[in-house]
Every structure is written in structure tokens, then in C-alpha cells.
Amino acid sequence: MDPLQFLVPLGWLAAAGPALPYAIFVMTVANLATRHLAHRRHVDQGQEADSVEAYTPHVFTNVGLVLLSFLFILDSPVRGTILAVLVLAMFIADFFELEARNVEARNDMEIEAPKSSIAASLVVLVWTSYFALFFVVEGIWNQFVVA
């Protein structure tokens, strides 16, 4: 018996649960791609104007990752909570990096890469690839790691 079965109807999650790590991994890779595109756009905006705006596809992948990580908590509470903490840290880092880009644009400084957001998203990528791509290293892992 699942302790959350009376709070949230989890029947549909049994069908979607096994696909969640793959969906989160794809969203993480898309987030990295949109992060690169957003930085290029911010550099262009910083040269032309006094502020930079959030890149809509990147905001979509950020919000999508947050929602998928919360959904993953229902399927796998421990792994999902760790992922949610990592994704929320990345989300907060993105917010502060956007504000830093605005300060750089206002002061006619060179627009730097969002280093903390890139680091946070790489940590999220490592965590999500562990669950989504574990089948690649499962044979070797089971030979050397005794659980």
C-alpha cells in the first residue's frame, strides 16, 4: 500500500513512471541547448540595449524540469527529492544569472556566460543521465559494485 494513495490518485503514474527518467533526461539536454541559445541572444541584446530579456524556450525548459522533478518525487521519493533540489538550485541560479546579465548590459560591460547556471545544469545532467542511461553501464557496474 502506497502512503500517498489517498492524497493523490497514483494509478496513472504506474504507467507513466518508468518513462519519467527519460523525459527528464531529454528535458535536461533541451535545457542545455536553450541555455546556449539564450546566452547568444543575451549577448546580442546586451550590445543593442540596456537590458536583456528571458529567452522563452529556456524558461519553458526550466519550468518543465521543475514540474517533471516534482512528478518524479511521486514515482521515486528519494531520487525525485534529490533531483528536485538540484533542479530548484539550477532554477534559482538562472534567475540570478539573468539579473547579472542585466547589470552587465546596463553598465556596458561584456556579457559573460552564466557559469553557475551551467555548473548547476551539468550536475542535473549527470544525475538524470545516471537514471536514464544506467542500462549502458549496468553490466560493468554490477561486476564491480556489490550491493
mmCIF file with all atom_site columns, C-alpha atoms in Angstrom:
data_model
loop_
_atom_site.group_PDB
_atom_site.id
_atom_site.type_symbol
_atom_site.label_atom_id
_atom_site.label_alt_id
_atom_site.label_comp_id
_atom_site.label_asym_id
_atom_site.label_entity_id
_atom_site.label_seq_id
_atom_site.pdbx_PDB_ins_code
_atom_site.Cartn_x
_atom_site.Cartn_y
_atom_site.Cartn_z
_atom_site.occupancy
_atom_site.B_iso_or_equiv
_atom_site.pdbx_formal_charge
_atom_site.auth_seq_id
_atom_site.auth_comp_id
_atom_site.auth_asym_id
_atom_site.auth_atom_id
_atom_site.pdbx_PDB_model_num
ATOM 1   C CA . MET A 1 1   ? 0.000  0.000  0.000   1.00 0.00 ? 1   MET A CA 1
ATOM 2   C CA . ASP A 1 2   ? 1.363  3.366  -1.033  1.00 0.00 ? 2   ASP A CA 1
ATOM 3   C CA . PRO A 1 3   ? 1.101  6.031  1.701   1.00 0.00 ? 3   PRO A CA 1
ATOM 4   C CA . LEU A 1 4   ? 0.129  8.694  -0.817  1.00 0.00 ? 4   LEU A CA 1
ATOM 5   C CA . GLN A 1 5   ? -2.659 6.749  -2.461  1.00 0.00 ? 5   GLN A CA 1
ATOM 6   C CA . PHE A 1 6   ? -5.389 8.608  -0.599  1.00 0.00 ? 6   PHE A CA 1
ATOM 7   C CA . LEU A 1 7   ? -3.946 12.077 -1.224  1.00 0.00 ? 7   LEU A CA 1
ATOM 8   C CA . VAL A 1 8   ? -3.066 11.689 -4.905  1.00 0.00 ? 8   VAL A CA 1
ATOM 9   C CA . PRO A 1 9   ? -4.577 9.124  -7.258  1.00 0.00 ? 9   PRO A CA 1
ATOM 10  C CA . LEU A 1 10  ? -1.424 7.354  -8.428  1.00 0.00 ? 10  LEU A CA 1
ATOM 11  C CA . GLY A 1 11  ? -2.900 4.818  -10.846 1.00 0.00 ? 11  GLY A CA 1
ATOM 12  C CA . TRP A 1 12  ? -1.900 6.801  -13.928 1.00 0.00 ? 12  TRP A CA 1
ATOM 13  C CA . LEU A 1 13  ? 1.613  7.215  -12.532 1.00 0.00 ? 13  LEU A CA 1
ATOM 14  C CA . ALA A 1 14  ? 2.230  3.465  -12.704 1.00 0.00 ? 14  ALA A CA 1
ATOM 15  C CA . ALA A 1 15  ? 2.042  3.705  -16.491 1.00 0.00 ? 15  ALA A CA 1
ATOM 16  C CA . ALA A 1 16  ? 3.984  6.962  -16.860 1.00 0.00 ? 16  ALA A CA 1
ATOM 17  C CA . GLY A 1 17  ? 6.520  6.359  -14.075 1.00 0.00 ? 17  GLY A CA 1
ATOM 18  C CA . PRO A 1 18  ? 9.021  4.222  -15.998 1.00 0.00 ? 18  PRO A CA 1
ATOM 19  C CA . ALA A 1 19  ? 9.254  6.844  -18.765 1.00 0.00 ? 19  ALA A CA 1
ATOM 20  C CA . LEU A 1 20  ? 9.889  9.766  -16.397 1.00 0.00 ? 20  LEU A CA 1
ATOM 21  C CA . PRO A 1 21  ? 13.701 9.401  -16.193 1.00 0.00 ? 21  PRO A CA 1
ATOM 22  C CA . TYR A 1 22  ? 13.909 9.511  -19.996 1.00 0.00 ? 22  TYR A CA 1
ATOM 23  C CA . ALA A 1 23  ? 11.608 12.528 -20.231 1.00 0.00 ? 23  ALA A CA 1
ATOM 24  C CA . ILE A 1 24  ? 13.629 14.342 -17.580 1.00 0.00 ? 24  ILE A CA 1
ATOM 25  C CA . PHE A 1 25  ? 16.882 13.499 -19.368 1.00 0.00 ? 25  PHE A CA 1
ATOM 26  C CA . VAL A 1 26  ? 15.550 14.819 -22.680 1.00 0.00 ? 26  VAL A CA 1
ATOM 27  C CA . MET A 1 27  ? 14.311 17.981 -20.960 1.00 0.00 ? 27  MET A CA 1
ATOM 28  C CA . THR A 1 28  ? 17.727 18.434 -19.333 1.00 0.00 ? 28  THR A CA 1
ATOM 29  C CA . VAL A 1 29  ? 19.514 18.176 -22.684 1.00 0.00 ? 29  VAL A CA 1
ATOM 30  C CA . ALA A 1 30  ? 16.987 20.595 -24.178 1.00 0.00 ? 30  ALA A CA 1
ATOM 31  C CA . ASN A 1 31  ? 17.637 22.935 -21.252 1.00 0.00 ? 31  ASN A CA 1
ATOM 32  C CA . LEU A 1 32  ? 21.360 22.927 -22.004 1.00 0.00 ? 32  LEU A CA 1
ATOM 33  C CA . ALA A 1 33  ? 20.656 23.673 -25.671 1.00 0.00 ? 33  ALA A CA 1
ATOM 34  C CA . THR A 1 34  ? 18.286 26.525 -24.855 1.00 0.00 ? 34  THR A CA 1
ATOM 35  C CA . ARG A 1 35  ? 20.800 27.851 -22.319 1.00 0.00 ? 35  ARG A CA 1
ATOM 36  C CA . HIS A 1 36  ? 23.355 28.179 -25.126 1.00 0.00 ? 36  HIS A CA 1
ATOM 37  C CA . LEU A 1 37  ? 20.818 29.881 -27.405 1.00 0.00 ? 37  LEU A CA 1
ATOM 38  C CA . ALA A 1 38  ? 19.726 32.195 -24.596 1.00 0.00 ? 38  ALA A CA 1
ATOM 39  C CA . HIS A 1 39  ? 23.311 33.264 -23.962 1.00 0.00 ? 39  HIS A CA 1
ATOM 40  C CA . ARG A 1 40  ? 23.823 34.102 -27.631 1.00 0.00 ? 40  ARG A CA 1
ATOM 41  C CA . ARG A 1 41  ? 20.617 36.127 -27.578 1.00 0.00 ? 41  ARG A CA 1
ATOM 42  C CA . HIS A 1 42  ? 21.658 37.911 -24.371 1.00 0.00 ? 42  HIS A CA 1
ATOM 43  C CA . VAL A 1 43  ? 24.979 38.882 -25.935 1.00 0.00 ? 43  VAL A CA 1
ATOM 44  C CA . ASP A 1 44  ? 23.137 40.379 -28.921 1.00 0.00 ? 44  ASP A CA 1
ATOM 45  C CA . GLN A 1 45  ? 20.643 42.178 -26.680 1.00 0.00 ? 45  GLN A CA 1
ATOM 46  C CA . GLY A 1 46  ? 23.408 43.494 -24.438 1.00 0.00 ? 46  GLY A CA 1
ATOM 47  C CA . GLN A 1 47  ? 25.144 45.123 -27.387 1.00 0.00 ? 47  GLN A CA 1
ATOM 48  C CA . GLU A 1 48  ? 21.951 46.777 -28.634 1.00 0.00 ? 48  GLU A CA 1
ATOM 49  C CA . ALA A 1 49  ? 20.052 47.721 -25.463 1.00 0.00 ? 49  ALA A CA 1
ATOM 50  C CA . ASP A 1 50  ? 20.395 48.379 -21.742 1.00 0.00 ? 50  ASP A CA 1
ATOM 51  C CA . SER A 1 51  ? 18.737 45.156 -20.653 1.00 0.00 ? 51  SER A CA 1
ATOM 52  C CA . VAL A 1 52  ? 18.295 41.531 -21.604 1.00 0.00 ? 52  VAL A CA 1
ATOM 53  C CA . GLU A 1 53  ? 15.054 39.570 -21.591 1.00 0.00 ? 53  GLU A CA 1
ATOM 54  C CA . ALA A 1 54  ? 14.425 35.987 -20.614 1.00 0.00 ? 54  ALA A CA 1
ATOM 55  C CA . TYR A 1 55  ? 14.515 33.552 -23.521 1.00 0.00 ? 55  TYR A CA 1
ATOM 56  C CA . THR A 1 56  ? 11.068 31.937 -23.708 1.00 0.00 ? 56  THR A CA 1
ATOM 57  C CA . PRO A 1 57  ? 12.162 28.403 -24.767 1.00 0.00 ? 57  PRO A CA 1
ATOM 58  C CA . HIS A 1 58  ? 14.666 28.374 -21.920 1.00 0.00 ? 58  HIS A CA 1
ATOM 59  C CA . VAL A 1 59  ? 12.007 29.450 -19.431 1.00 0.00 ? 59  VAL A CA 1
ATOM 60  C CA . PHE A 1 60  ? 9.801  26.633 -20.784 1.00 0.00 ? 60  PHE A CA 1
ATOM 61  C CA . THR A 1 61  ? 12.507 24.010 -20.241 1.00 0.00 ? 61  THR A CA 1
ATOM 62  C CA . ASN A 1 62  ? 13.248 25.357 -16.753 1.00 0.00 ? 62  ASN A CA 1
ATOM 63  C CA . VAL A 1 63  ? 9.595  25.189 -15.707 1.00 0.00 ? 63  VAL A CA 1
ATOM 64  C CA . GLY A 1 64  ? 9.243  21.801 -17.401 1.00 0.00 ? 64  GLY A CA 1
ATOM 65  C CA . LEU A 1 65  ? 12.186 20.437 -15.448 1.00 0.00 ? 65  LEU A CA 1
ATOM 66  C CA . VAL A 1 66  ? 10.752 21.724 -12.182 1.00 0.00 ? 66  VAL A CA 1
ATOM 67  C CA . LEU A 1 67  ? 7.364  20.133 -12.890 1.00 0.00 ? 67  LEU A CA 1
ATOM 68  C CA . LEU A 1 68  ? 8.871  16.843 -14.055 1.00 0.00 ? 68  LEU A CA 1
ATOM 69  C CA . SER A 1 69  ? 11.107 16.674 -10.990 1.00 0.00 ? 69  SER A CA 1
ATOM 70  C CA . PHE A 1 70  ? 8.089  17.189 -8.721  1.00 0.00 ? 70  PHE A CA 1
ATOM 71  C CA . LEU A 1 71  ? 6.282  14.457 -10.635 1.00 0.00 ? 71  LEU A CA 1
ATOM 72  C CA . PHE A 1 72  ? 9.313  12.210 -10.214 1.00 0.00 ? 72  PHE A CA 1
ATOM 73  C CA . ILE A 1 73  ? 9.006  12.670 -6.436  1.00 0.00 ? 73  ILE A CA 1
ATOM 74  C CA . LEU A 1 74  ? 5.671  10.827 -6.592  1.00 0.00 ? 74  LEU A CA 1
ATOM 75  C CA . ASP A 1 75  ? 7.208  7.939  -8.539  1.00 0.00 ? 75  ASP A CA 1
ATOM 76  C CA . SER A 1 76  ? 10.518 7.712  -6.681  1.00 0.00 ? 76  SER A CA 1
ATOM 77  C CA . PRO A 1 77  ? 10.522 9.786  -3.483  1.00 0.00 ? 77  PRO A CA 1
ATOM 78  C CA . VAL A 1 78  ? 14.230 9.753  -2.619  1.00 0.00 ? 78  VAL A CA 1
ATOM 79  C CA . ARG A 1 79  ? 15.678 10.123 -6.109  1.00 0.00 ? 79  ARG A CA 1
ATOM 80  C CA . GLY A 1 80  ? 12.962 12.603 -7.010  1.00 0.00 ? 80  GLY A CA 1
ATOM 81  C CA . THR A 1 81  ? 13.629 14.774 -3.969  1.00 0.00 ? 81  THR A CA 1
ATOM 82  C CA . ILE A 1 82  ? 17.339 14.912 -4.732  1.00 0.00 ? 82  ILE A CA 1
ATOM 83  C CA . LEU A 1 83  ? 16.561 15.791 -8.345  1.00 0.00 ? 83  LEU A CA 1
ATOM 84  C CA . ALA A 1 84  ? 14.056 18.448 -7.282  1.00 0.00 ? 84  ALA A CA 1
ATOM 85  C CA . VAL A 1 85  ? 16.649 20.097 -5.025  1.00 0.00 ? 85  VAL A CA 1
ATOM 86  C CA . LEU A 1 86  ? 19.172 20.127 -7.871  1.00 0.00 ? 86  LEU A CA 1
ATOM 87  C CA . VAL A 1 87  ? 16.650 21.491 -10.369 1.00 0.00 ? 87  VAL A CA 1
ATOM 88  C CA . LEU A 1 88  ? 15.456 24.194 -7.972  1.00 0.00 ? 88  LEU A CA 1
ATOM 89  C CA . ALA A 1 89  ? 19.073 25.226 -7.378  1.00 0.00 ? 89  ALA A CA 1
ATOM 90  C CA . MET A 1 90  ? 19.530 25.469 -11.149 1.00 0.00 ? 90  MET A CA 1
ATOM 91  C CA . PHE A 1 91  ? 16.296 27.454 -11.454 1.00 0.00 ? 91  PHE A CA 1
ATOM 92  C CA . ILE A 1 92  ? 17.400 29.943 -8.786  1.00 0.00 ? 92  ILE A CA 1
ATOM 93  C CA . ALA A 1 93  ? 20.861 30.211 -10.352 1.00 0.00 ? 93  ALA A CA 1
ATOM 94  C CA . ASP A 1 94  ? 19.212 31.022 -13.701 1.00 0.00 ? 94  ASP A CA 1
ATOM 95  C CA . PHE A 1 95  ? 17.213 33.799 -12.083 1.00 0.00 ? 95  PHE A CA 1
ATOM 96  C CA . PHE A 1 96  ? 20.287 35.402 -10.554 1.00 0.00 ? 96  PHE A CA 1
ATOM 97  C CA . GLU A 1 97  ? 22.333 34.933 -13.717 1.00 0.00 ? 97  GLU A CA 1
ATOM 98  C CA . LEU A 1 98  ? 19.660 36.778 -15.727 1.00 0.00 ? 98  LEU A CA 1
ATOM 99  C CA . GLU A 1 99  ? 19.835 39.641 -13.266 1.00 0.00 ? 99  GLU A CA 1
ATOM 100 C CA . ALA A 1 100 ? 23.629 39.654 -13.548 1.00 0.00 ? 100 ALA A CA 1
ATOM 101 C CA . ARG A 1 101 ? 23.343 39.852 -17.352 1.00 0.00 ? 101 ARG A CA 1
ATOM 102 C CA . ASN A 1 102 ? 21.012 42.843 -16.932 1.00 0.00 ? 102 ASN A CA 1
ATOM 103 C CA . VAL A 1 103 ? 23.594 44.600 -14.750 1.00 0.00 ? 103 VAL A CA 1
ATOM 104 C CA . GLU A 1 104 ? 26.298 43.895 -17.323 1.00 0.00 ? 104 GLU A CA 1
ATOM 105 C CA . ALA A 1 105 ? 24.110 45.255 -20.124 1.00 0.00 ? 105 ALA A CA 1
ATOM 106 C CA . ARG A 1 106 ? 23.213 48.390 -18.136 1.00 0.00 ? 106 ARG A CA 1
ATOM 107 C CA . ASN A 1 107 ? 26.857 49.166 -17.400 1.00 0.00 ? 107 ASN A CA 1
ATOM 108 C CA . ASP A 1 108 ? 28.049 48.445 -20.961 1.00 0.00 ? 108 ASP A CA 1
ATOM 109 C CA . MET A 1 109 ? 30.174 45.520 -19.786 1.00 0.00 ? 109 MET A CA 1
ATOM 110 C CA . GLU A 1 110 ? 30.903 42.356 -21.712 1.00 0.00 ? 110 GLU A CA 1
ATOM 111 C CA . ILE A 1 111 ? 28.088 39.805 -21.298 1.00 0.00 ? 111 ILE A CA 1
ATOM 112 C CA . GLU A 1 112 ? 29.617 36.783 -19.584 1.00 0.00 ? 112 GLU A CA 1
ATOM 113 C CA . ALA A 1 113 ? 28.479 33.194 -19.745 1.00 0.00 ? 113 ALA A CA 1
ATOM 114 C CA . PRO A 1 114 ? 26.165 32.093 -16.919 1.00 0.00 ? 114 PRO A CA 1
ATOM 115 C CA . LYS A 1 115 ? 28.804 29.982 -15.171 1.00 0.00 ? 115 LYS A CA 1
ATOM 116 C CA . SER A 1 116 ? 26.851 28.995 -12.060 1.00 0.00 ? 116 SER A CA 1
ATOM 117 C CA . SER A 1 117 ? 23.800 28.022 -14.109 1.00 0.00 ? 117 SER A CA 1
ATOM 118 C CA . ILE A 1 118 ? 25.953 25.954 -16.444 1.00 0.00 ? 118 ILE A CA 1
ATOM 119 C CA . ALA A 1 119 ? 27.546 24.170 -13.484 1.00 0.00 ? 119 ALA A CA 1
ATOM 120 C CA . ALA A 1 120 ? 24.156 23.506 -11.888 1.00 0.00 ? 120 ALA A CA 1
ATOM 121 C CA . SER A 1 121 ? 22.691 22.204 -15.139 1.00 0.00 ? 121 SER A CA 1
ATOM 122 C CA . LEU A 1 122 ? 25.678 19.897 -15.626 1.00 0.00 ? 122 LEU A CA 1
ATOM 123 C CA . VAL A 1 123 ? 25.090 18.450 -12.154 1.00 0.00 ? 123 VAL A CA 1
ATOM 124 C CA . VAL A 1 124 ? 21.436 17.911 -13.099 1.00 0.00 ? 124 VAL A CA 1
ATOM 125 C CA . LEU A 1 125 ? 22.571 16.296 -16.367 1.00 0.00 ? 125 LEU A CA 1
ATOM 126 C CA . VAL A 1 126 ? 24.848 13.875 -14.505 1.00 0.00 ? 126 VAL A CA 1
ATOM 127 C CA . TRP A 1 127 ? 22.070 12.961 -12.062 1.00 0.00 ? 127 TRP A CA 1
ATOM 128 C CA . THR A 1 128 ? 19.445 12.453 -14.773 1.00 0.00 ? 128 THR A CA 1
ATOM 129 C CA . SER A 1 129 ? 21.790 10.539 -17.074 1.00 0.00 ? 129 SER A CA 1
ATOM 130 C CA . TYR A 1 130 ? 22.529 8.141  -14.229 1.00 0.00 ? 130 TYR A CA 1
ATOM 131 C CA . PHE A 1 131 ? 18.872 7.098  -14.138 1.00 0.00 ? 131 PHE A CA 1
ATOM 132 C CA . ALA A 1 132 ? 18.090 7.336  -17.830 1.00 0.00 ? 132 ALA A CA 1
ATOM 133 C CA . LEU A 1 133 ? 21.268 5.734  -19.190 1.00 0.00 ? 133 LEU A CA 1
ATOM 134 C CA . PHE A 1 134 ? 22.147 3.278  -16.425 1.00 0.00 ? 134 PHE A CA 1
ATOM 135 C CA . PHE A 1 135 ? 21.443 0.347  -18.735 1.00 0.00 ? 135 PHE A CA 1
ATOM 136 C CA . VAL A 1 136 ? 24.586 1.296  -20.693 1.00 0.00 ? 136 VAL A CA 1
ATOM 137 C CA . VAL A 1 137 ? 26.920 0.626  -17.747 1.00 0.00 ? 137 VAL A CA 1
ATOM 138 C CA . GLU A 1 138 ? 24.752 -1.811 -15.793 1.00 0.00 ? 138 GLU A CA 1
ATOM 139 C CA . GLY A 1 139 ? 26.794 -4.905 -16.667 1.00 0.00 ? 139 GLY A CA 1
ATOM 140 C CA . ILE A 1 140 ? 30.116 -3.372 -15.679 1.00 0.00 ? 140 ILE A CA 1
ATOM 141 C CA . TRP A 1 141 ? 28.574 -1.697 -12.617 1.00 0.00 ? 141 TRP A CA 1
ATOM 142 C CA . ASN A 1 142 ? 27.150 -4.953 -11.294 1.00 0.00 ? 142 ASN A CA 1
ATOM 143 C CA . GLN A 1 143 ? 30.502 -6.716 -11.678 1.00 0.00 ? 143 GLN A CA 1
ATOM 144 C CA . PHE A 1 144 ? 32.386 -4.241 -9.509  1.00 0.00 ? 144 PHE A CA 1
ATOM 145 C CA . VAL A 1 145 ? 29.784 -2.782 -7.136  1.00 0.00 ? 145 VAL A CA 1
ATOM 146 C CA . VAL A 1 146 ? 28.272 -5.235 -4.708  1.00 0.00 ? 146 VAL A CA 1
ATOM 147 C CA . ALA A 1 147 ? 25.014 -4.013 -3.235  1.00 0.00 ? 147 ALA A CA 1
#
